Coordinates of C-alpha atoms (C1' of nucleotides) in Angstrom, one line a residue:
Chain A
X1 CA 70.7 83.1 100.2
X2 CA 70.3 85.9 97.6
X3 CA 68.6 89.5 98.3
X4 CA 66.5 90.6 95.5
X5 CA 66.4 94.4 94.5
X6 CA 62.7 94.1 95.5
X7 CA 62.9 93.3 98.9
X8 CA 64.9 96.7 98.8
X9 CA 62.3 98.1 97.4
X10 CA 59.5 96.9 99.3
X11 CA 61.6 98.3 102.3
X12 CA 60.8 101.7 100.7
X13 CA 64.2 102.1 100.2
X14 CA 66.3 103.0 96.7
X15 CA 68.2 100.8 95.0
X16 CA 71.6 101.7 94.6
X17 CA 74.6 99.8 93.1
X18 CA 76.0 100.3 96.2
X19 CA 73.2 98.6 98.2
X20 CA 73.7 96.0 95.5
X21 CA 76.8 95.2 95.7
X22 CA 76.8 94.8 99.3
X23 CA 73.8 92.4 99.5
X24 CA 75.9 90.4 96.7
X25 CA 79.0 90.3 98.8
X26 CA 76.9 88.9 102.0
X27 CA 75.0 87.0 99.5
X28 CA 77.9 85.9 98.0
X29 CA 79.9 84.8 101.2
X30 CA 77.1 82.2 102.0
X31 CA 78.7 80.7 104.7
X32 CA 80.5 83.8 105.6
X33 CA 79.7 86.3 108.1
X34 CA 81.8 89.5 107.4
X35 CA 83.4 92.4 109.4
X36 CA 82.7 96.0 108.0
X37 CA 86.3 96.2 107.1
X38 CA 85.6 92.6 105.1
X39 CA 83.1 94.6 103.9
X40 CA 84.7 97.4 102.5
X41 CA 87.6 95.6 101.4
X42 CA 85.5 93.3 99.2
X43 CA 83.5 96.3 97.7
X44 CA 86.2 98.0 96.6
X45 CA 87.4 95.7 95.0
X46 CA 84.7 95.6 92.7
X47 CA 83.6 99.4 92.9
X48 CA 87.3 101.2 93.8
X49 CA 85.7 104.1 94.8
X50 CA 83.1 103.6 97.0
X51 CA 83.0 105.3 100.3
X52 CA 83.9 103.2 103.6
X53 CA 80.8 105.4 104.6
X54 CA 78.7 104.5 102.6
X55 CA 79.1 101.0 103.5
X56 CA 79.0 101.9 107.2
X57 CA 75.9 103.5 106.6
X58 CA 74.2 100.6 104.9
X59 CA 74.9 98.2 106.9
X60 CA 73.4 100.0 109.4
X61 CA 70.0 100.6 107.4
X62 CA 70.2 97.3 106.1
X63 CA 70.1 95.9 109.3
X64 CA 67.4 97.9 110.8
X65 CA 65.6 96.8 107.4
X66 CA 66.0 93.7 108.8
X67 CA 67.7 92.6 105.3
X68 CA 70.8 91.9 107.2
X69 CA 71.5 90.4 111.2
X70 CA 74.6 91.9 113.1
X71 CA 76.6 89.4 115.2
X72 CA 79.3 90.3 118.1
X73 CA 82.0 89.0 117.2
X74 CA 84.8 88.3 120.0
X75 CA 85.7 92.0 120.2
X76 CA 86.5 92.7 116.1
X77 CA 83.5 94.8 115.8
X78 CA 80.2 93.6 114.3
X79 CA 80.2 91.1 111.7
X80 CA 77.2 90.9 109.2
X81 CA 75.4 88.0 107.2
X82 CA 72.4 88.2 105.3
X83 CA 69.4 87.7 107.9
X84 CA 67.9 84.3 107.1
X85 CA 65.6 83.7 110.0
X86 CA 66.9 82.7 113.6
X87 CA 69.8 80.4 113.8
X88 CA 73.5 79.7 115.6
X89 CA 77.0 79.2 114.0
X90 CA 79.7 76.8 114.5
X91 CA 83.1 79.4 113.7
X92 CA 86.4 78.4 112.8
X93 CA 89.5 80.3 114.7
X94 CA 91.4 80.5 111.5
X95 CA 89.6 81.0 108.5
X96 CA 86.5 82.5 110.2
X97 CA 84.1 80.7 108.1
X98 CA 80.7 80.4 109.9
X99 CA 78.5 77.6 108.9
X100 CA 74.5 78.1 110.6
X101 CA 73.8 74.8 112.8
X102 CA 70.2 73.8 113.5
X103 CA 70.5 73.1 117.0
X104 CA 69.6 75.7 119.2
X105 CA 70.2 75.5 123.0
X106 CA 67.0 77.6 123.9
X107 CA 64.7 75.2 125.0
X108 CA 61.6 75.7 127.3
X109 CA 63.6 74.0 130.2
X110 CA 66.3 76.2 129.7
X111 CA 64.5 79.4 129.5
X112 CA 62.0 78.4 132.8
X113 CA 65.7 78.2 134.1
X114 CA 66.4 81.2 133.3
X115 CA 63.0 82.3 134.3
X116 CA 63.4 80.6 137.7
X117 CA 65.1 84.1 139.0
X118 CA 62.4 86.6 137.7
X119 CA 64.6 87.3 134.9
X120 CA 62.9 88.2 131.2
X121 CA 64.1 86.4 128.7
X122 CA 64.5 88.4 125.0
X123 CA 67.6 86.9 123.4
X124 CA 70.3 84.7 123.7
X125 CA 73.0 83.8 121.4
X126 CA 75.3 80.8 120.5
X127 CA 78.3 79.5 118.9
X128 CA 80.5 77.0 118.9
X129 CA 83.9 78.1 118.0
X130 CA 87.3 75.6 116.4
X131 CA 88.7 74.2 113.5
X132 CA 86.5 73.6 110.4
X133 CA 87.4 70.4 108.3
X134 CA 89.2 72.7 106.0
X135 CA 91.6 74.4 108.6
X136 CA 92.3 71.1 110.4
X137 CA 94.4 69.9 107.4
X138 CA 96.8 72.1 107.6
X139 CA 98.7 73.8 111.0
X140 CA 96.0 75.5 113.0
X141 CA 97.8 78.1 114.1
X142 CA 99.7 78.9 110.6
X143 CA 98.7 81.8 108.5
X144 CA 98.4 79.6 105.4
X145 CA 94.8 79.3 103.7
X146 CA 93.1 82.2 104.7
X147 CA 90.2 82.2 102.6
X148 CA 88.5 85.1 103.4
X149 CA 91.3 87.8 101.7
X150 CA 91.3 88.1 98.4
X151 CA 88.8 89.0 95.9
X152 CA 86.4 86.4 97.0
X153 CA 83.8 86.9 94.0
Chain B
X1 CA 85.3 86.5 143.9
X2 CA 88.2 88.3 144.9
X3 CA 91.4 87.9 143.9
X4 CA 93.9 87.8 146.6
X5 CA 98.1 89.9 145.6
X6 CA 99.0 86.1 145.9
X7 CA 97.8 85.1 142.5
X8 CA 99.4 88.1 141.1
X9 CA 102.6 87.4 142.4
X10 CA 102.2 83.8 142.1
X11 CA 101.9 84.4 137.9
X12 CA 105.5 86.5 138.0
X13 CA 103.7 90.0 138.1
X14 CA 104.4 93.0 140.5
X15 CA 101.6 93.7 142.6
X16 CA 101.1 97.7 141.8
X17 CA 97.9 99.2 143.5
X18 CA 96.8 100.1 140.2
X19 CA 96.3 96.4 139.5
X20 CA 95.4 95.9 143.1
X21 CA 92.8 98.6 142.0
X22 CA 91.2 96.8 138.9
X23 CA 91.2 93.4 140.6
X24 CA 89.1 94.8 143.5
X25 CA 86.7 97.0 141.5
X26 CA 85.7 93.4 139.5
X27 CA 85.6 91.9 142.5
X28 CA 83.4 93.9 144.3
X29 CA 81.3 93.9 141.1
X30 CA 80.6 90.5 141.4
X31 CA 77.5 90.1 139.7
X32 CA 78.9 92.0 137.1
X33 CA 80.8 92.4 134.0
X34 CA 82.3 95.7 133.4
X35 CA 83.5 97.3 130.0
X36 CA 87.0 98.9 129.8
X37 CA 85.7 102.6 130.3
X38 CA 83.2 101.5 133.3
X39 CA 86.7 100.0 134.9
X40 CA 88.6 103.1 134.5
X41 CA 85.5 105.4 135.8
X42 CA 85.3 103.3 138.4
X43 CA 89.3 103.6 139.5
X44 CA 89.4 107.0 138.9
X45 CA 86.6 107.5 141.5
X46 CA 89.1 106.2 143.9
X47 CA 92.7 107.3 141.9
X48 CA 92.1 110.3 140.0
X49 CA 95.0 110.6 138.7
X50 CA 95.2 106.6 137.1
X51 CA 96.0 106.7 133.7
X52 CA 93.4 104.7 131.2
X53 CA 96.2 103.3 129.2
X54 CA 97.6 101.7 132.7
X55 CA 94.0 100.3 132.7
X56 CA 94.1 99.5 129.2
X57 CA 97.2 97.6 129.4
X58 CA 96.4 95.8 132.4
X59 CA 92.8 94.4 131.7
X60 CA 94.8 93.0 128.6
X61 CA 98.4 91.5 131.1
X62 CA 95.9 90.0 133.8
X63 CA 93.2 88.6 130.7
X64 CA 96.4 86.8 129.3
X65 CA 97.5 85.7 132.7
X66 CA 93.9 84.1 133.6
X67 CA 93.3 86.2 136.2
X68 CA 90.1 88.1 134.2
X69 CA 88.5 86.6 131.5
X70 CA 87.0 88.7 128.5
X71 CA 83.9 88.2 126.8
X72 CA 82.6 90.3 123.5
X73 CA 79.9 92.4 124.5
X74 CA 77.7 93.0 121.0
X75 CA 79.9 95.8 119.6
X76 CA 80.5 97.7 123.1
X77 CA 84.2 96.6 123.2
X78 CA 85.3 94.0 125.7
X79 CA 83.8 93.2 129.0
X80 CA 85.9 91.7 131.8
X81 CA 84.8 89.7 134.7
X82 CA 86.9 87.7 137.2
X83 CA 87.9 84.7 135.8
X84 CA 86.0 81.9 138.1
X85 CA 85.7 78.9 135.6
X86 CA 83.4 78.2 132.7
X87 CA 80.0 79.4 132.9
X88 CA 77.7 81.3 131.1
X89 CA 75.0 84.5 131.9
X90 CA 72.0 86.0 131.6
X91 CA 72.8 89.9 130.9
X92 CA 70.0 92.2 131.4
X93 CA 69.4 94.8 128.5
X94 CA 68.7 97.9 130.4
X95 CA 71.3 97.5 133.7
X96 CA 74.2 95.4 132.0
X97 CA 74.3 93.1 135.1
X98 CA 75.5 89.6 134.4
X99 CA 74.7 87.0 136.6
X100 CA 76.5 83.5 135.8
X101 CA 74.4 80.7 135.4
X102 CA 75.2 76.6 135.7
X103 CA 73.5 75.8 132.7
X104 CA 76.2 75.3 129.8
X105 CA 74.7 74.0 126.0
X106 CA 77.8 72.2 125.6
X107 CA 76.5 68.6 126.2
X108 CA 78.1 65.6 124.3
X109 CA 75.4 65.1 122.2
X110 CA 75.5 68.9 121.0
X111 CA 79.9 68.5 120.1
X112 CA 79.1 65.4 118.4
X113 CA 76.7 67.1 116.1
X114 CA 78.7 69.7 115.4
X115 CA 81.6 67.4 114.8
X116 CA 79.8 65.4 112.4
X117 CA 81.0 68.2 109.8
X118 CA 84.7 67.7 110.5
X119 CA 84.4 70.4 113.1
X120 CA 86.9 70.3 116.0
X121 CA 85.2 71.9 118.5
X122 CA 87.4 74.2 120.6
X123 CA 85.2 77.1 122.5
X124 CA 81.4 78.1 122.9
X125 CA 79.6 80.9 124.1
X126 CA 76.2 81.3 125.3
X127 CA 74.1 83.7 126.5
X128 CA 70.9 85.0 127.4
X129 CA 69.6 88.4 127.1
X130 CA 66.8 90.2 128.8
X131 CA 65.4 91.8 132.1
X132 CA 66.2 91.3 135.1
X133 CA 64.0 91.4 137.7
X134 CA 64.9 94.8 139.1
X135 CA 64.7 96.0 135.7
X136 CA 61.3 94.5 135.3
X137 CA 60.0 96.4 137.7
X138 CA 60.0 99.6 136.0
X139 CA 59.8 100.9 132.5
X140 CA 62.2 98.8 130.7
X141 CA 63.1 101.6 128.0
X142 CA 63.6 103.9 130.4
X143 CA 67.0 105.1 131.5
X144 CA 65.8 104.8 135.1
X145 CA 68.0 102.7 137.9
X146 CA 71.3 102.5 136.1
X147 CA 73.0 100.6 138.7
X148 CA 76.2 100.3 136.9
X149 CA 76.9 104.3 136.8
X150 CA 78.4 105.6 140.5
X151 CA 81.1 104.7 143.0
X152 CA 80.1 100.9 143.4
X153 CA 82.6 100.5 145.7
Chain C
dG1 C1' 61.6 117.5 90.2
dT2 C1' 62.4 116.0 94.7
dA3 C1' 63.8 113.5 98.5
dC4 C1' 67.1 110.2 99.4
dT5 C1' 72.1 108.7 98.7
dT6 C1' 76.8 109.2 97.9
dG7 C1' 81.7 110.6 98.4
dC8 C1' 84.8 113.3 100.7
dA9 C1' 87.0 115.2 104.5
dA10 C1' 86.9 116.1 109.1
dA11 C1' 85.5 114.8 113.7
dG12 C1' 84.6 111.3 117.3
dA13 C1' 85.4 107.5 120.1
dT14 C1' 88.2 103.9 121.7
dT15 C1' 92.4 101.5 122.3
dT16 C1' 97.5 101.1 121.6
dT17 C1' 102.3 102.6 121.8
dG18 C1' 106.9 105.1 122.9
dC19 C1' 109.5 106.8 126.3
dA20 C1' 111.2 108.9 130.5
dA21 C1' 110.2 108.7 135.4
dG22 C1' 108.8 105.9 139.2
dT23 C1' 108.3 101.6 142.0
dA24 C1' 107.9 96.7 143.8
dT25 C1' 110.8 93.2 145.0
Chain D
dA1 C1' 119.9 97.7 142.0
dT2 C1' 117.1 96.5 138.3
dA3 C1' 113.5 94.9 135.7
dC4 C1' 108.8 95.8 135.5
dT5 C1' 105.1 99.6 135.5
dT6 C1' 103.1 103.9 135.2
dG7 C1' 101.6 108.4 133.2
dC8 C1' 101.6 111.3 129.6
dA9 C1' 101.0 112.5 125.0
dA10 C1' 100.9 111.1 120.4
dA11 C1' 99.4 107.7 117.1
dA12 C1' 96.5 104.2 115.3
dT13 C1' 91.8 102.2 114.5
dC14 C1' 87.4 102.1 113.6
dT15 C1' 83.1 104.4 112.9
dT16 C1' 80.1 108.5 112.5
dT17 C1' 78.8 113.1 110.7
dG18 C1' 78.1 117.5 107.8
dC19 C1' 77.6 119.0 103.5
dA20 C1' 77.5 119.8 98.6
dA21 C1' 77.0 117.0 94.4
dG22 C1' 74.7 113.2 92.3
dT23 C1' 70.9 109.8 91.5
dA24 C1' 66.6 106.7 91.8
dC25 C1' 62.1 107.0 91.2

DNA sequence: GTACTTGCAAAGATTTTGCAAGTAT
DNA sequence: ATACTTGCAAAATCTTTGCAAGTAC
């Protein structure tokens, strides 16, 4: 999943290495869905200098843009992936990979249940958290193969 | 859902009205799930003078004791409700009630797919966002019927 | 050339921590 | 009596904002 300069663009909005390189990093992840802080880390790596608010401030345009989708994320802040249409995760606890699953719970039954009680349904979100295949080699609870510090590019 | 000074004393902690305090004001919530701050309004309706870190560090002792359970709350910090078993909700957008529903996604068929990757499936979450029906009622972008500001008790 | 962006530094907001005083058991 | 808790104030995080300088178009 790759972000073109032109769908910047065609947002009417500039294109900036630093816009770049942040739609490179989430594009880059692929599986990943990244914290701000993940974020920043990674950029400045690349670009040293770039501004922590700069970053915060994209990744808020960028998401109203609708370029990129915020996720909650069990109380670290918002974590950010490239928006690719409507779809859950399955999240590993240790390396905090998060691979997009077809399935999606929200069927017709379950939102006429929902429905049942007068209630409007807008939104709903999903995830299955655990161990991915990766993780489960090794100790679960260790703090061996974290694969998400690091350079990453 | 109340908690009875039992359980507190029952996990090895001191029963201090402060706790006493907390566990009642998510009781009486029922229906709801409050955020840290809405907790600590809420007690210091009742004891001015309660310190927020007291609250702080107490939403955070009776979570790891079981007692209240935490869920993320896209990007609003933790919410805690009284921890009554596995369920999930349906959270309205403009009055933050959360009412539990039976429902749960979790169904064998929906583990084994996700464990066909190699996937140990540990934790899910689901939930459903919209309006409820008070909420419907009125203007839904409105700041109207905030139920959740107040003394609630 | 001009409006949009950036980097910096400072301000905000929320949560955590150290420590002496207070309290439940 | 004593170990656990509290309140206070200070620190630590994370995120946002104001503004002058810089940049994409």
């Amino acid at each position: 999943m790759t972000v073109n300069s032109n769908e910047l663009q065609v947002k009417g909005c500039k294109v900036t290495p630093q816009r770049r390189l942040i739609l490179d990093i989430l594009s880059n992840a692929e599986s990943h869905v990244l914290t701000a802080e993940e974020i920043v880390n990674q950029a400045r790596a690349i670009q040293p200098n770039i501004s922590a608010s700069t970053i915060y401030r994209n990744l808020g345009t960028l998401t109203e843009l609708g370029l990129l989708k915020r996720l909650d994320s069990m109380g670290e802040g918002w974590r950010y992936e490239i928006n690719s249409g409507h779809h859950h995760h399955l999240v590993c606890l240790k390396c905090h990979n998060a691979v997009s699953i077809d399935f999606c719970p929200m069927s017709r039954e379950v939102k006429e249940l929902a429905e049942q009680s007068g209630f409007e349904v807008a939104d709903h979100s999903f995830e299955i958290r655990g161990y991915c295949i990766n993780c489960r080699v090794g100790d679960k609870k260790g703090e061996g193969a974290q694969d998400l510090v690091g350079d990453e590019r």
